[in-house]
């Protein structure tokens, strides 16, 4: 006796609808899951690539007494009377001066600005925050091809003027994020000679300081941004030490 089992292939319309919905959901998940995984992977790589290791500003900052002593020395060490009341006199004129004899590394350009103009980023990755809200509108009109020079604003070494030579404008700033660590536009101290008051940078350039006491706290691997000191001085350059948030007046002795 042969028994034949016949499967019931009939399904109700309700069951068919449920099955279709399940298949549709499964297809959607099958499509979207690889996309999510791919996007996450891209974002992870992008995050790693777009978050370089920047130098922390003031990671080894000077004490208030050290900073005050250096500021006093700078005021007293006038070179043939060339020092001026920097905030009141130099701020009025140096934005419109040409810096012909500077080392090429003293010239910078902006690569980005905050949407409200409150800060700007330079080619070395450093970020400088504006002190005055009245300057923010000017920054929004700056362009990447503009020639930028940095000068000290006061003797304490905390605030600096970013001078846009192309547009004859300047803004008062404070560095809030240092350059990218060992970036292609980043400079750092390789060695110093406290006796002769000289500093050598990673690019082989050697600089003589106006006063060796200004580099007493400097160390190898300190990151520097090269700026300008005008008014006809032989020491027409400043090295801004990002780690100490301080600067030293220097002149170029040797460059490759």
mmCIF file of C-alpha atoms in Angstrom:
data_model
loop_
_atom_site.group_PDB
_atom_site.id
_atom_site.type_symbol
_atom_site.label_atom_id
_atom_site.label_comp_id
_atom_site.label_asym_id
_atom_site.label_seq_id
_atom_site.Cartn_x
_atom_site.Cartn_y
_atom_site.Cartn_z
ATOM 1 C CA UNK A 1 0.000 0.000 0.000
ATOM 2 C CA UNK A 2 1.550 3.283 -1.101
ATOM 3 C CA UNK A 3 0.817 6.448 0.810
ATOM 4 C CA UNK A 4 1.314 9.730 -1.003
ATOM 5 C CA UNK A 5 1.690 12.946 0.962
ATOM 6 C CA UNK A 6 0.680 16.008 -0.936
ATOM 7 C CA UNK A 7 1.907 19.319 0.433
ATOM 8 C CA UNK A 8 -0.610 22.040 0.747
ATOM 9 C CA UNK A 9 0.704 24.718 -1.563
ATOM 10 C CA UNK A 10 -2.194 26.993 -1.149
ATOM 11 C CA UNK A 11 -1.666 30.043 0.997
ATOM 12 C CA UNK A 12 -4.009 32.693 2.107
ATOM 13 C CA UNK A 13 -3.656 36.235 0.736
ATOM 14 C CA UNK A 14 -2.767 37.454 4.224
ATOM 15 C CA UNK A 15 0.117 35.018 4.473
ATOM 16 C CA UNK A 16 1.367 36.035 1.026
ATOM 17 C CA UNK A 17 1.413 39.689 2.037
ATOM 18 C CA UNK A 18 3.372 38.901 5.190
ATOM 19 C CA UNK A 19 5.928 36.913 3.218
ATOM 20 C CA UNK A 20 6.340 39.741 0.701
ATOM 21 C CA UNK A 21 6.931 42.236 3.481
ATOM 22 C CA UNK A 22 9.567 39.980 5.057
ATOM 23 C CA UNK A 23 11.327 39.538 1.718
ATOM 24 C CA UNK A 24 11.242 43.278 1.074
ATOM 25 C CA UNK A 25 12.722 44.011 4.497
ATOM 26 C CA UNK A 26 15.398 41.377 4.036
ATOM 27 C CA UNK A 27 16.325 42.801 0.632
ATOM 28 C CA UNK A 28 16.524 46.307 2.062
ATOM 29 C CA UNK A 29 18.772 45.149 4.908
ATOM 30 C CA UNK A 30 20.943 43.192 2.488
ATOM 31 C CA UNK A 31 21.368 46.333 0.389
ATOM 32 C CA UNK A 32 21.902 48.881 3.141
ATOM 33 C CA UNK A 33 24.176 46.892 5.487
ATOM 34 C CA UNK A 34 27.204 46.769 3.159
ATOM 35 C CA UNK A 35 26.705 50.465 2.447
ATOM 36 C CA UNK A 36 26.757 51.269 6.164
ATOM 37 C CA UNK A 37 29.864 49.174 6.702
ATOM 38 C CA UNK A 38 31.598 50.788 3.722
ATOM 39 C CA UNK A 39 30.703 54.294 4.886
ATOM 40 C CA UNK A 40 31.910 53.558 8.411
ATOM 41 C CA UNK A 41 35.178 52.234 7.065
ATOM 42 C CA UNK A 42 35.687 55.304 4.878
ATOM 43 C CA UNK A 43 34.867 57.630 7.758
ATOM 44 C CA UNK A 44 37.334 55.815 9.991
ATOM 45 C CA UNK A 45 40.129 56.203 7.458
ATOM 46 C CA UNK A 46 39.149 59.792 6.734
ATOM 47 C CA UNK A 47 39.137 60.593 10.442
ATOM 48 C CA UNK A 48 42.607 59.156 10.804
ATOM 49 C CA UNK A 49 43.848 61.107 7.802
ATOM 50 C CA UNK A 50 42.163 64.420 8.696
ATOM 51 C CA UNK A 51 43.062 64.560 12.355
ATOM 52 C CA UNK A 52 46.817 65.192 12.379
ATOM 53 C CA UNK A 53 48.730 65.486 15.603
ATOM 54 C CA UNK A 54 49.084 69.214 16.260
ATOM 55 C CA UNK A 55 51.454 70.746 18.779
ATOM 56 C CA UNK A 56 49.771 71.956 21.967
ATOM 57 C CA UNK A 57 50.232 75.678 22.533
ATOM 58 C CA UNK A 58 51.907 76.463 25.855
ATOM 59 C CA UNK A 59 52.507 72.817 26.744
ATOM 60 C CA UNK A 60 55.577 73.980 28.663
ATOM 61 C CA UNK A 61 54.498 77.535 29.304
ATOM 62 C CA UNK A 62 56.548 80.101 31.179
ATOM 63 C CA UNK A 63 55.593 81.145 34.673
ATOM 64 C CA UNK A 64 54.162 84.610 35.195
ATOM 65 C CA UNK A 65 57.405 85.779 36.793
ATOM 66 C CA UNK A 66 59.531 84.418 33.916
ATOM 67 C CA UNK A 67 57.284 86.038 31.350
ATOM 68 C CA UNK A 68 57.312 89.361 33.193
ATOM 69 C CA UNK A 69 61.117 89.270 33.452
ATOM 70 C CA UNK A 70 61.512 88.619 29.727
ATOM 71 C CA UNK A 71 59.068 91.397 28.904
ATOM 72 C CA UNK A 72 61.047 93.812 31.076
ATOM 73 C CA UNK A 73 64.331 92.789 29.447
ATOM 74 C CA UNK A 74 62.850 93.367 26.000
ATOM 75 C CA UNK A 75 61.689 96.826 26.936
ATOM 76 C CA UNK A 76 65.095 97.712 28.374
ATOM 77 C CA UNK A 77 67.229 96.162 25.639
ATOM 78 C CA UNK A 78 66.456 98.745 22.970
ATOM 79 C CA UNK A 79 68.842 98.354 20.065
ATOM 80 C CA UNK A 80 69.933 101.928 19.268
ATOM 81 C CA UNK A 81 66.510 103.170 20.230
ATOM 82 C CA UNK A 82 64.745 101.109 17.572
ATOM 83 C CA UNK A 83 62.195 99.616 19.974
ATOM 84 C CA UNK A 84 58.864 101.422 20.138
ATOM 85 C CA UNK A 85 55.731 101.297 22.165
ATOM 86 C CA UNK A 86 54.569 98.312 20.169
ATOM 87 C CA UNK A 87 50.806 98.314 20.807
ATOM 88 C CA UNK A 88 50.384 102.067 20.344
ATOM 89 C CA UNK A 89 52.825 102.909 17.555
ATOM 90 C CA UNK A 90 53.791 99.827 15.585
ATOM 91 C CA UNK A 91 50.215 98.603 15.345
ATOM 92 C CA UNK A 92 49.339 101.733 13.371
ATOM 93 C CA UNK A 93 51.958 101.361 10.677
ATOM 94 C CA UNK A 94 53.531 97.933 10.317
ATOM 95 C CA UNK A 95 50.528 96.456 8.530
ATOM 96 C CA UNK A 96 51.457 98.578 5.530
ATOM 97 C CA UNK A 97 55.204 97.843 5.468
ATOM 98 C CA UNK A 98 56.913 95.572 2.993
ATOM 99 C CA UNK A 99 59.181 92.851 4.340
ATOM 100 C CA UNK A 100 61.789 92.442 1.610
ATOM 101 C CA UNK A 101 64.713 90.885 3.461
ATOM 102 C CA UNK A 102 62.977 88.118 5.360
ATOM 103 C CA UNK A 103 63.724 84.424 5.073
ATOM 104 C CA UNK A 104 61.135 82.735 2.853
ATOM 105 C CA UNK A 105 59.780 80.762 5.835
ATOM 106 C CA UNK A 106 58.568 84.012 7.402
ATOM 107 C CA UNK A 107 55.918 84.349 4.709
ATOM 108 C CA UNK A 108 52.694 82.444 5.270
ATOM 109 C CA UNK A 109 49.280 81.974 3.725
ATOM 110 C CA UNK A 110 45.850 81.153 5.079
ATOM 111 C CA UNK A 111 44.235 77.836 4.183
ATOM 112 C CA UNK A 112 40.980 78.214 6.134
ATOM 113 C CA UNK A 113 38.954 80.599 8.266
ATOM 114 C CA UNK A 114 36.206 79.967 10.787
ATOM 115 C CA UNK A 115 32.744 80.556 9.338
ATOM 116 C CA UNK A 116 32.318 83.555 11.643
ATOM 117 C CA UNK A 117 35.863 84.819 11.089
ATOM 118 C CA UNK A 118 36.870 84.193 14.701
ATOM 119 C CA UNK A 119 40.012 82.226 13.801
ATOM 120 C CA UNK A 120 42.237 81.405 10.852
ATOM 121 C CA UNK A 121 44.376 78.396 9.962
ATOM 122 C CA UNK A 122 47.763 78.812 8.328
ATOM 123 C CA UNK A 123 49.589 76.496 5.934
ATOM 124 C CA UNK A 124 51.470 74.747 8.762
ATOM 125 C CA UNK A 125 48.204 73.731 10.449
ATOM 126 C CA UNK A 126 48.425 76.303 13.248
ATOM 127 C CA UNK A 127 45.224 78.069 14.289
ATOM 128 C CA UNK A 128 45.146 81.668 15.481
ATOM 129 C CA UNK A 129 42.138 83.125 17.303
ATOM 130 C CA UNK A 130 41.240 86.770 16.814
ATOM 131 C CA UNK A 131 41.228 89.047 19.831
ATOM 132 C CA UNK A 132 38.756 91.630 18.557
ATOM 133 C CA UNK A 133 35.363 90.837 17.061
ATOM 134 C CA UNK A 134 35.691 93.940 14.898
ATOM 135 C CA UNK A 135 38.479 92.178 12.952
ATOM 136 C CA UNK A 136 36.402 89.134 12.047
ATOM 137 C CA UNK A 137 34.672 90.696 9.061
ATOM 138 C CA UNK A 138 38.031 91.577 7.497
ATOM 139 C CA UNK A 139 39.285 87.999 7.752
ATOM 140 C CA UNK A 140 36.290 86.679 5.813
ATOM 141 C CA UNK A 141 37.533 88.621 2.801
ATOM 142 C CA UNK A 142 41.037 87.139 2.872
ATOM 143 C CA UNK A 143 42.108 84.571 0.305
ATOM 144 C CA UNK A 144 44.638 81.738 0.231
ATOM 145 C CA UNK A 145 46.960 83.530 -2.190
ATOM 146 C CA UNK A 146 47.340 86.540 0.134
ATOM 147 C CA UNK A 147 50.827 87.056 1.575
ATOM 148 C CA UNK A 148 50.811 86.900 5.377
ATOM 149 C CA UNK A 149 53.485 87.891 7.896
ATOM 150 C CA UNK A 150 53.349 87.497 11.688
ATOM 151 C CA UNK A 151 54.708 90.101 14.124
ATOM 152 C CA UNK A 152 54.733 90.236 17.900
ATOM 153 C CA UNK A 153 52.038 92.477 19.352
ATOM 154 C CA UNK A 154 53.473 93.004 22.806
ATOM 155 C CA UNK A 155 56.575 92.195 24.823
ATOM 156 C CA UNK A 156 54.965 89.295 26.671
ATOM 157 C CA UNK A 157 54.912 86.994 23.666
ATOM 158 C CA UNK A 158 51.283 85.933 24.003
ATOM 159 C CA UNK A 159 49.577 88.034 21.330
ATOM 160 C CA UNK A 160 50.666 88.481 17.726
ATOM 161 C CA UNK A 161 49.639 90.503 14.719
ATOM 162 C CA UNK A 162 48.841 88.594 11.552
ATOM 163 C CA UNK A 163 49.516 91.039 8.744
ATOM 164 C CA UNK A 164 47.932 90.557 5.345
ATOM 165 C CA UNK A 165 50.350 92.368 3.043
ATOM 166 C CA UNK A 166 48.174 91.828 0.001
ATOM 167 C CA UNK A 167 45.223 93.697 1.521
ATOM 168 C CA UNK A 168 47.078 96.074 3.868
ATOM 169 C CA UNK A 169 45.212 94.739 6.887
ATOM 170 C CA UNK A 170 46.190 93.168 10.173
ATOM 171 C CA UNK A 171 44.411 91.401 13.016
ATOM 172 C CA UNK A 172 45.482 90.784 16.596
ATOM 173 C CA UNK A 173 45.582 87.099 17.471
ATOM 174 C CA UNK A 174 46.684 84.430 19.910
ATOM 175 C CA UNK A 175 47.815 80.978 18.747
ATOM 176 C CA UNK A 176 45.358 78.388 20.045
ATOM 177 C CA UNK A 177 46.636 75.315 18.191
ATOM 178 C CA UNK A 178 50.182 74.683 17.080
ATOM 179 C CA UNK A 179 51.428 73.446 13.712
ATOM 180 C CA UNK A 180 51.112 69.830 12.637
ATOM 181 C CA UNK A 181 53.781 67.706 14.318
ATOM 182 C CA UNK A 182 56.674 67.352 11.851
ATOM 183 C CA UNK A 183 54.468 68.636 9.026
ATOM 184 C CA UNK A 184 55.965 69.693 5.711
ATOM 185 C CA UNK A 185 55.585 73.374 6.671
ATOM 186 C CA UNK A 186 56.483 72.914 10.352
ATOM 187 C CA UNK A 187 59.781 74.068 11.866
ATOM 188 C CA UNK A 188 61.361 72.956 15.115
ATOM 189 C CA UNK A 189 64.537 73.439 17.138
ATOM 190 C CA UNK A 190 67.303 70.912 16.534
ATOM 191 C CA UNK A 191 69.923 72.464 18.807
ATOM 192 C CA UNK A 192 70.842 75.679 20.578
ATOM 193 C CA UNK A 193 74.045 77.253 21.837
ATOM 194 C CA UNK A 194 73.273 79.348 24.889
ATOM 195 C CA UNK A 195 76.806 80.769 25.041
ATOM 196 C CA UNK A 196 76.774 82.172 21.506
ATOM 197 C CA UNK A 197 72.998 82.616 21.504
ATOM 198 C CA UNK A 198 72.332 80.607 18.351
ATOM 199 C CA UNK A 199 69.524 78.259 17.341
ATOM 200 C CA UNK A 200 69.530 75.675 14.578
ATOM 201 C CA UNK A 201 66.297 74.495 12.989
ATOM 202 C CA UNK A 202 65.449 71.234 11.243
ATOM 203 C CA UNK A 203 65.882 72.760 7.779
ATOM 204 C CA UNK A 204 69.544 73.506 8.489
ATOM 205 C CA UNK A 205 69.049 77.229 9.060
ATOM 206 C CA UNK A 206 70.957 78.842 11.922
ATOM 207 C CA UNK A 207 69.773 81.942 13.742
ATOM 208 C CA UNK A 208 71.557 84.350 16.070
ATOM 209 C CA UNK A 209 69.459 85.788 18.888
ATOM 210 C CA UNK A 210 69.447 89.429 19.910
ATOM 211 C CA UNK A 211 69.651 88.327 23.542
ATOM 212 C CA UNK A 212 70.650 84.808 24.582
ATOM 213 C CA UNK A 213 68.530 85.121 27.733
ATOM 214 C CA UNK A 214 65.445 84.908 25.519
ATOM 215 C CA UNK A 215 66.208 81.283 24.667
ATOM 216 C CA UNK A 216 67.255 80.111 28.135
ATOM 217 C CA UNK A 217 64.138 77.933 28.465
ATOM 218 C CA UNK A 218 64.130 76.675 24.877
ATOM 219 C CA UNK A 219 64.724 72.992 24.219
ATOM 220 C CA UNK A 220 65.406 70.763 21.205
ATOM 221 C CA UNK A 221 62.191 69.673 19.451
ATOM 222 C CA UNK A 222 60.372 72.863 20.453
ATOM 223 C CA UNK A 223 58.131 73.858 17.555
ATOM 224 C CA UNK A 224 58.531 77.357 16.140
ATOM 225 C CA UNK A 225 56.652 79.606 13.745
ATOM 226 C CA UNK A 226 58.824 82.121 11.920
ATOM 227 C CA UNK A 227 57.666 85.721 12.027
ATOM 228 C CA UNK A 228 58.982 89.222 11.393
ATOM 229 C CA UNK A 229 60.434 92.111 13.352
ATOM 230 C CA UNK A 230 60.483 95.322 11.351
ATOM 231 C CA UNK A 231 61.691 98.893 11.933
ATOM 232 C CA UNK A 232 65.089 98.483 10.320
ATOM 233 C CA UNK A 233 66.620 96.093 12.815
ATOM 234 C CA UNK A 234 69.399 93.693 11.846
ATOM 235 C CA UNK A 235 67.454 91.179 13.926
ATOM 236 C CA UNK A 236 64.499 91.372 11.580
ATOM 237 C CA UNK A 237 62.961 87.988 12.385
ATOM 238 C CA UNK A 238 61.229 86.405 15.356
ATOM 239 C CA UNK A 239 61.006 82.731 16.196
ATOM 240 C CA UNK A 240 57.725 82.059 17.981
ATOM 241 C CA UNK A 241 58.138 79.115 20.346
ATOM 242 C CA UNK A 242 54.741 77.398 20.353
ATOM 243 C CA UNK A 243 55.563 75.120 23.290
ATOM 244 C CA UNK A 244 56.474 78.073 25.513
ATOM 245 C CA UNK A 245 54.172 80.630 23.857
ATOM 246 C CA UNK A 246 57.064 83.061 23.656
ATOM 247 C CA UNK A 247 59.352 84.514 21.014
ATOM 248 C CA UNK A 248 62.971 85.461 20.412
ATOM 249 C CA UNK A 249 64.321 88.153 18.100
ATOM 250 C CA UNK A 250 66.865 86.681 15.711
ATOM 251 C CA UNK A 251 68.783 87.247 12.492
ATOM 252 C CA UNK A 252 69.688 84.611 9.946
ATOM 253 C CA UNK A 253 73.281 83.383 10.082
ATOM 254 C CA UNK A 254 73.081 80.480 7.686
ATOM 255 C CA UNK A 255 70.519 78.779 5.497
ATOM 256 C CA UNK A 256 70.779 75.916 3.029
#
